[in-house]
mmCIF file of C-alpha atoms in Angstrom:
data_model
loop_
_atom_site.group_PDB
_atom_site.id
_atom_site.type_symbol
_atom_site.label_atom_id
_atom_site.label_comp_id
_atom_site.label_asym_id
_atom_site.label_seq_id
_atom_site.Cartn_x
_atom_site.Cartn_y
_atom_site.Cartn_z
ATOM 1 C CA MET A 1 0.119 16.570 17.751
ATOM 2 C CA ASN A 2 1.199 19.017 15.066
ATOM 3 C CA PRO A 3 -0.207 18.231 11.597
ATOM 4 C CA LEU A 4 2.353 20.588 10.064
ATOM 5 C CA ARG A 5 5.459 18.746 11.279
ATOM 6 C CA GLU A 6 8.307 18.621 8.789
ATOM 7 C CA ARG A 7 7.485 16.559 5.729
ATOM 8 C CA GLN A 8 10.233 14.134 4.893
ATOM 9 C CA PRO A 9 10.412 12.562 1.419
ATOM 10 C CA ARG A 10 9.483 8.979 1.918
ATOM 11 C CA GLN A 11 7.128 6.331 0.763
ATOM 12 C CA SER A 12 5.271 4.091 3.187
ATOM 13 C CA LEU A 13 6.383 0.482 3.388
ATOM 14 C CA ALA A 14 2.873 -0.673 2.505
ATOM 15 C CA GLN A 15 2.836 1.561 -0.571
ATOM 16 C CA LYS A 16 6.202 0.216 -1.701
ATOM 17 C CA LEU A 17 5.067 -3.374 -1.263
ATOM 18 C CA SER A 18 1.733 -2.831 -3.020
ATOM 19 C CA GLU A 19 3.521 -1.206 -5.965
ATOM 20 C CA THR A 20 6.000 -4.085 -6.127
ATOM 21 C CA LEU A 21 3.180 -6.632 -6.264
ATOM 22 C CA ARG A 22 1.236 -4.455 -8.711
ATOM 23 C CA ALA A 23 4.264 -4.382 -11.016
ATOM 24 C CA ARG A 24 4.477 -8.175 -10.922
ATOM 25 C CA ILE A 25 0.843 -8.382 -11.999
ATOM 26 C CA GLU A 26 1.193 -5.695 -14.672
ATOM 27 C CA SER A 27 4.271 -7.385 -16.134
ATOM 28 C CA GLY A 28 2.538 -10.746 -16.355
ATOM 29 C CA GLU A 29 4.841 -12.386 -13.817
ATOM 30 C CA LEU A 30 1.699 -13.042 -11.798
ATOM 31 C CA VAL A 31 -1.325 -13.911 -13.918
ATOM 32 C CA GLU A 32 -5.008 -14.337 -13.259
ATOM 33 C CA GLY A 33 -5.612 -17.259 -10.930
ATOM 34 C CA ASP A 34 -2.125 -17.259 -9.398
ATOM 35 C CA LYS A 35 -2.005 -17.469 -5.630
ATOM 36 C CA LEU A 36 0.013 -14.828 -3.804
ATOM 37 C CA PRO A 37 2.591 -15.893 -1.220
ATOM 38 C CA THR A 38 1.274 -16.034 2.327
ATOM 39 C CA GLU A 39 1.474 -13.055 4.681
ATOM 40 C CA GLN A 40 4.364 -14.710 6.470
ATOM 41 C CA GLN A 41 6.230 -15.379 3.226
ATOM 42 C CA LEU A 42 5.764 -11.809 1.993
ATOM 43 C CA SER A 43 6.805 -10.467 5.387
ATOM 44 C CA LEU A 44 10.050 -12.439 5.350
ATOM 45 C CA GLU A 45 10.768 -11.808 1.662
ATOM 46 C CA HIS A 46 10.380 -8.027 1.896
ATOM 47 C CA GLY A 47 11.519 -7.488 5.478
ATOM 48 C CA VAL A 48 8.302 -5.882 6.659
ATOM 49 C CA SER A 49 5.730 -6.639 9.321
ATOM 50 C CA ARG A 50 2.605 -8.647 8.624
ATOM 51 C CA THR A 51 0.596 -5.477 9.307
ATOM 52 C CA VAL A 52 2.370 -3.825 6.369
ATOM 53 C CA VAL A 53 1.641 -6.874 4.214
ATOM 54 C CA ARG A 54 -2.057 -6.777 5.121
ATOM 55 C CA GLU A 55 -2.267 -3.082 4.243
ATOM 56 C CA ALA A 56 -0.576 -3.670 0.879
ATOM 57 C CA ILE A 57 -2.936 -6.555 0.142
ATOM 58 C CA ALA A 58 -5.920 -4.359 1.067
ATOM 59 C CA THR A 59 -4.725 -1.779 -1.481
ATOM 60 C CA LEU A 60 -4.611 -4.395 -4.247
ATOM 61 C CA LYS A 61 -8.028 -5.713 -3.229
ATOM 62 C CA ALA A 62 -9.464 -2.191 -3.451
ATOM 63 C CA ASP A 63 -8.034 -1.914 -6.957
ATOM 64 C CA ARG A 64 -9.702 -5.207 -7.933
ATOM 65 C CA LEU A 65 -6.331 -6.762 -8.704
ATOM 66 C CA ILE A 66 -6.661 -9.606 -6.224
ATOM 67 C CA GLU A 67 -9.352 -11.354 -4.255
ATOM 68 C CA ALA A 68 -9.122 -13.095 -0.914
ATOM 69 C CA LYS A 69 -10.693 -16.510 -0.431
ATOM 70 C CA GLN A 70 -11.363 -17.419 3.159
ATOM 71 C CA GLY A 71 -9.102 -20.188 4.365
ATOM 72 C CA SER A 72 -7.288 -20.341 1.048
ATOM 73 C CA GLY A 73 -5.369 -17.101 0.491
ATOM 74 C CA ALA A 74 -5.225 -14.238 -2.005
ATOM 75 C CA TYR A 75 -5.453 -14.776 -5.772
ATOM 76 C CA VAL A 76 -4.730 -12.552 -8.760
ATOM 77 C CA LEU A 77 -7.819 -11.298 -10.575
ATOM 78 C CA GLY A 78 -6.117 -9.592 -13.482
ATOM 79 C CA ARG A 79 -4.484 -6.374 -14.537
ATOM 80 C CA SER A 80 -5.237 -2.899 -13.307
ATOM 81 C CA SER A 81 -7.775 -0.397 -14.527
ATOM 82 C CA PRO A 82 -7.373 1.560 -17.817
ATOM 83 C CA THR A 83 -4.628 4.129 -18.261
ATOM 84 C CA ALA A 84 -5.306 7.865 -18.432
ATOM 85 C CA GLN A 85 -5.220 7.722 -22.233
ATOM 86 C CA GLN A 86 -7.813 4.933 -22.258
ATOM 87 C CA ILE A 87 -9.969 6.927 -19.868
ATOM 88 C CA TRP A 88 -9.652 9.955 -22.172
ATOM 89 C CA SER A 89 -11.016 7.953 -25.107
ATOM 90 C CA THR A 90 -14.325 7.500 -23.249
ATOM 91 C CA GLN A 91 -14.066 10.641 -21.156
ATOM 92 C CA SER A 92 -17.635 11.976 -21.357
ATOM 93 C CA GLN A 93 -19.092 8.800 -19.856
ATOM 94 C CA THR A 94 -16.260 8.532 -17.349
ATOM 95 C CA ILE A 95 -16.542 12.146 -16.187
ATOM 96 C CA SER A 96 -20.286 11.778 -15.684
ATOM 97 C CA SER A 97 -19.666 8.652 -13.619
ATOM 98 C CA VAL A 98 -16.986 10.445 -11.590
ATOM 99 C CA ILE A 99 -19.374 13.284 -10.781
ATOM 100 C CA GLU A 100 -22.037 10.810 -9.650
ATOM 101 C CA THR A 101 -19.485 8.988 -7.489
ATOM 102 C CA LEU A 102 -18.325 12.253 -5.897
ATOM 103 C CA GLU A 103 -21.926 13.130 -5.041
ATOM 104 C CA LEU A 104 -22.265 9.734 -3.367
ATOM 105 C CA ARG A 105 -18.979 10.183 -1.537
ATOM 106 C CA ALA A 106 -20.042 13.596 -0.249
ATOM 107 C CA ALA A 107 -23.170 12.109 1.299
ATOM 108 C CA MET A 108 -21.026 9.629 3.248
ATOM 109 C CA GLU A 109 -17.631 11.225 3.806
ATOM 110 C CA ILE A 110 -18.824 14.534 5.240
ATOM 111 C CA GLU A 111 -20.365 12.605 8.118
ATOM 112 C CA ALA A 112 -17.330 10.294 8.291
ATOM 113 C CA ALA A 113 -15.064 13.297 8.868
ATOM 114 C CA GLY A 114 -17.281 14.471 11.710
ATOM 115 C CA LEU A 115 -17.327 11.037 13.317
ATOM 116 C CA ALA A 116 -13.552 10.730 12.952
ATOM 117 C CA ALA A 117 -13.104 14.068 14.722
ATOM 118 C CA ALA A 118 -15.329 12.872 17.548
ATOM 119 C CA ARG A 119 -14.094 9.293 17.881
ATOM 120 C CA CYS A 120 -10.550 8.865 16.596
ATOM 121 C CA SER A 121 -7.976 7.360 18.920
ATOM 122 C CA PRO A 122 -4.438 8.784 19.165
ATOM 123 C CA ALA A 123 -3.197 5.938 16.968
ATOM 124 C CA GLN A 124 -5.868 6.607 14.339
ATOM 125 C CA GLU A 125 -5.105 10.324 14.430
ATOM 126 C CA ALA A 126 -1.432 9.537 13.869
ATOM 127 C CA ARG A 127 -2.308 7.328 10.918
ATOM 128 C CA ILE A 128 -4.384 10.073 9.251
ATOM 129 C CA GLN A 129 -1.470 12.441 9.770
ATOM 130 C CA GLU A 130 0.955 9.921 8.270
ATOM 131 C CA ARG A 131 -1.252 9.504 5.215
ATOM 132 C CA PHE A 132 -1.346 13.273 4.786
ATOM 133 C CA HIS A 133 2.448 13.425 4.798
ATOM 134 C CA ASP A 134 2.551 10.639 2.204
ATOM 135 C CA LEU A 135 0.288 12.784 0.046
ATOM 136 C CA GLY A 136 2.480 15.836 0.543
ATOM 137 C CA THR A 137 5.563 14.002 -0.727
ATOM 138 C CA SER A 138 3.790 12.634 -3.824
ATOM 139 C CA LEU A 139 2.642 15.820 -5.548
ATOM 140 C CA GLU A 140 4.646 15.302 -8.734
ATOM 141 C CA ASP A 141 3.852 11.599 -9.101
ATOM 142 C CA HIS A 142 0.227 11.279 -10.202
ATOM 143 C CA GLN A 143 -0.150 7.561 -9.439
ATOM 144 C CA ALA A 144 1.530 7.866 -6.035
ATOM 145 C CA ALA A 145 -0.639 10.909 -5.223
ATOM 146 C CA GLN A 146 -3.785 9.022 -6.161
ATOM 147 C CA ASP A 147 -2.777 6.089 -3.954
ATOM 148 C CA ALA A 148 -1.873 8.384 -1.046
ATOM 149 C CA ASP A 149 -5.140 10.313 -1.465
ATOM 150 C CA TYR A 150 -7.153 7.099 -1.251
ATOM 151 C CA ARG A 151 -5.284 5.952 1.858
ATOM 152 C CA PHE A 152 -5.884 9.342 3.511
ATOM 153 C CA HIS A 153 -9.631 9.020 3.031
ATOM 154 C CA MET A 154 -9.520 5.371 4.088
ATOM 155 C CA ALA A 155 -7.725 6.334 7.317
ATOM 156 C CA ILE A 156 -10.534 8.791 8.075
ATOM 157 C CA ALA A 157 -13.120 6.069 7.429
ATOM 158 C CA GLU A 158 -11.263 3.762 9.827
ATOM 159 C CA ALA A 159 -11.215 6.520 12.463
ATOM 160 C CA THR A 160 -15.029 6.582 12.512
ATOM 161 C CA ASN A 161 -14.790 3.202 14.247
ATOM 162 C CA ASN A 162 -17.719 2.124 12.098
ATOM 163 C CA ARG A 163 -16.750 -0.687 9.738
ATOM 164 C CA GLN A 164 -19.489 0.241 7.262
ATOM 165 C CA PHE A 165 -17.629 3.402 6.245
ATOM 166 C CA VAL A 166 -14.476 1.390 5.530
ATOM 167 C CA GLU A 167 -16.358 -1.220 3.522
ATOM 168 C CA PHE A 168 -18.055 1.514 1.503
ATOM 169 C CA LEU A 169 -14.729 2.989 0.387
ATOM 170 C CA GLU A 170 -13.274 -0.473 -0.210
ATOM 171 C CA TYR A 171 -16.226 -1.228 -2.469
ATOM 172 C CA LEU A 172 -15.748 1.948 -4.504
ATOM 173 C CA GLY A 173 -11.984 1.427 -4.636
ATOM 174 C CA ARG A 174 -9.517 3.761 -6.364
ATOM 175 C CA ARG A 175 -12.181 5.072 -8.746
ATOM 176 C CA THR A 176 -13.172 7.397 -5.889
ATOM 177 C CA ILE A 177 -9.889 9.270 -6.466
ATOM 178 C CA PRO A 178 -9.574 9.555 -10.272
ATOM 179 C CA ARG A 179 -6.927 12.277 -10.420
ATOM 180 C CA ALA A 180 -5.879 11.288 -13.950
ATOM 181 C CA GLN A 181 -8.807 13.156 -15.502
ATOM 182 C CA LEU A 182 -7.936 16.331 -13.615
ATOM 183 C CA HIS A 183 -4.433 16.247 -15.023
ATOM 184 C CA LEU A 184 -5.925 16.014 -18.492
ATOM 185 C CA LEU A 185 -7.758 19.239 -17.643
ATOM 186 C CA ASN A 186 -4.408 20.801 -16.650
ATOM 187 C CA PRO A 187 -1.833 19.484 -19.161
ATOM 188 C CA ASP A 188 0.570 22.307 -18.253
ATOM 189 C CA PRO A 189 2.941 21.010 -15.517
ATOM 190 C CA ASP A 190 2.850 24.274 -13.559
ATOM 191 C CA ALA A 191 -0.959 24.388 -13.604
ATOM 192 C CA ALA A 192 -1.125 20.728 -12.579
ATOM 193 C CA LEU A 193 1.253 21.329 -9.665
ATOM 194 C CA THR A 194 -0.794 24.339 -8.539
ATOM 195 C CA MET A 195 -3.901 22.171 -8.580
ATOM 196 C CA GLU A 196 -2.122 19.497 -6.524
ATOM 197 C CA ARG A 197 -1.078 22.093 -3.952
ATOM 198 C CA ASN A 198 -4.644 23.363 -3.699
ATOM 199 C CA LEU A 199 -5.854 19.801 -3.172
ATOM 200 C CA LEU A 200 -3.208 19.313 -0.494
ATOM 201 C CA ALA A 201 -4.397 22.454 1.289
ATOM 202 C CA GLU A 202 -7.951 21.069 1.299
ATOM 203 C CA HIS A 203 -6.719 17.809 2.808
ATOM 204 C CA GLU A 204 -4.709 19.738 5.386
ATOM 205 C CA ALA A 205 -7.843 21.601 6.495
ATOM 206 C CA ILE A 206 -9.562 18.257 7.041
ATOM 207 C CA LEU A 207 -6.573 16.966 8.999
ATOM 208 C CA ARG A 208 -6.391 20.056 11.192
ATOM 209 C CA ALA A 209 -10.074 19.832 12.107
ATOM 210 C CA ILE A 210 -9.873 16.130 12.948
ATOM 211 C CA CYS A 211 -6.720 16.634 15.051
ATOM 212 C CA ALA A 212 -8.538 19.459 16.884
ATOM 213 C CA HIS A 213 -11.519 17.124 17.414
ATOM 214 C CA ASP A 214 -13.741 19.828 15.950
ATOM 215 C CA VAL A 215 -16.686 17.892 14.528
ATOM 216 C CA GLU A 216 -18.358 20.705 12.600
ATOM 217 C CA ALA A 217 -15.071 22.043 11.220
ATOM 218 C CA ALA A 218 -14.177 18.540 10.014
ATOM 219 C CA ARG A 219 -17.520 18.211 8.243
ATOM 220 C CA ASP A 220 -17.131 21.665 6.704
ATOM 221 C CA ALA A 221 -13.581 20.950 5.514
ATOM 222 C CA MET A 222 -14.619 17.677 3.895
ATOM 223 C CA ARG A 223 -17.618 19.407 2.306
ATOM 224 C CA VAL A 224 -15.371 22.105 0.825
ATOM 225 C CA HIS A 225 -12.972 19.462 -0.513
ATOM 226 C CA LEU A 226 -15.575 17.231 -2.153
ATOM 227 C CA LYS A 227 -17.697 20.087 -3.467
ATOM 228 C CA GLY A 228 -14.526 21.603 -4.892
ATOM 229 C CA SER A 229 -13.735 18.300 -6.596
ATOM 230 C CA LEU A 230 -17.232 18.231 -8.059
ATOM 231 C CA GLU A 231 -16.722 21.698 -9.505
ATOM 232 C CA ARG A 232 -13.354 20.737 -10.986
ATOM 233 C CA TYR A 233 -14.882 17.730 -12.731
ATOM 234 C CA ARG A 234 -17.812 19.795 -13.991
ATOM 235 C CA GLN A 235 -15.281 22.153 -15.573
ATOM 236 C CA LEU A 236 -13.659 19.164 -17.228
ATOM 237 C CA SER A 237 -17.044 18.002 -18.502
ATOM 238 C CA LEU A 238 -17.758 21.455 -19.973
ATOM 239 C CA LEU A 239 -14.329 21.523 -21.622
ATOM 240 C CA THR A 240 -14.966 18.103 -23.100
ATOM 241 C CA ASN A 241 -18.327 19.141 -24.519
ATOM 242 C CA GLN A 242 -16.806 22.279 -26.070
ATOM 243 C CA THR A 243 -14.032 20.204 -27.652
ATOM 244 C CA ASN A 244 -16.515 17.726 -29.104
ATOM 245 C CA ASN A 245 -18.806 20.402 -30.576
#
């Protein structure tokens, strides 16, 4: 399997569906307490499989937009997390929290990458590769890139074949991939795009190692990626402190 196969501009069906449902919540069409249509209803309405529906629902659950009640269905919790501008208004606290979260992620995800390299099935390998291509076609759309980034890491967690890794990332949700702050560090579009390409290269190194079933290389690639993210956020923290002084 070649991780460098031609990237075709596309958006996964699950991503499209999750964004459609997210828009309905953001617009107020669906409000807190509303029950979502059933999997079967969503599948028929949008012309997708129930697997796609479940993946879209999982995305909204990770973002704390909906909750699932056993035997009852999925219900709207409320609107999404703050915008980049709102994050900027409390940036010093947020950046500190991001750094702490990245340190926690490193402790878990470095090992997850190694386990994925050792244990992933052909289907799981294909899914990681698909998520990487989603990321590669989203470089100029910050929200889409953040969503694709999260799904890439989630696919690796699933490939460990240890449910605890998946539940860990589900618990942390999208705040594990807070790209908005990094774009505030690089307001220039060219600099931001360069940063995105560097991030993509880091993800590609992880993908290559997992596809090669090289356990140590996968751990090393994930370590480089997360340690690099830590350094980028520390730079943002320093810039913030200099601006405030």
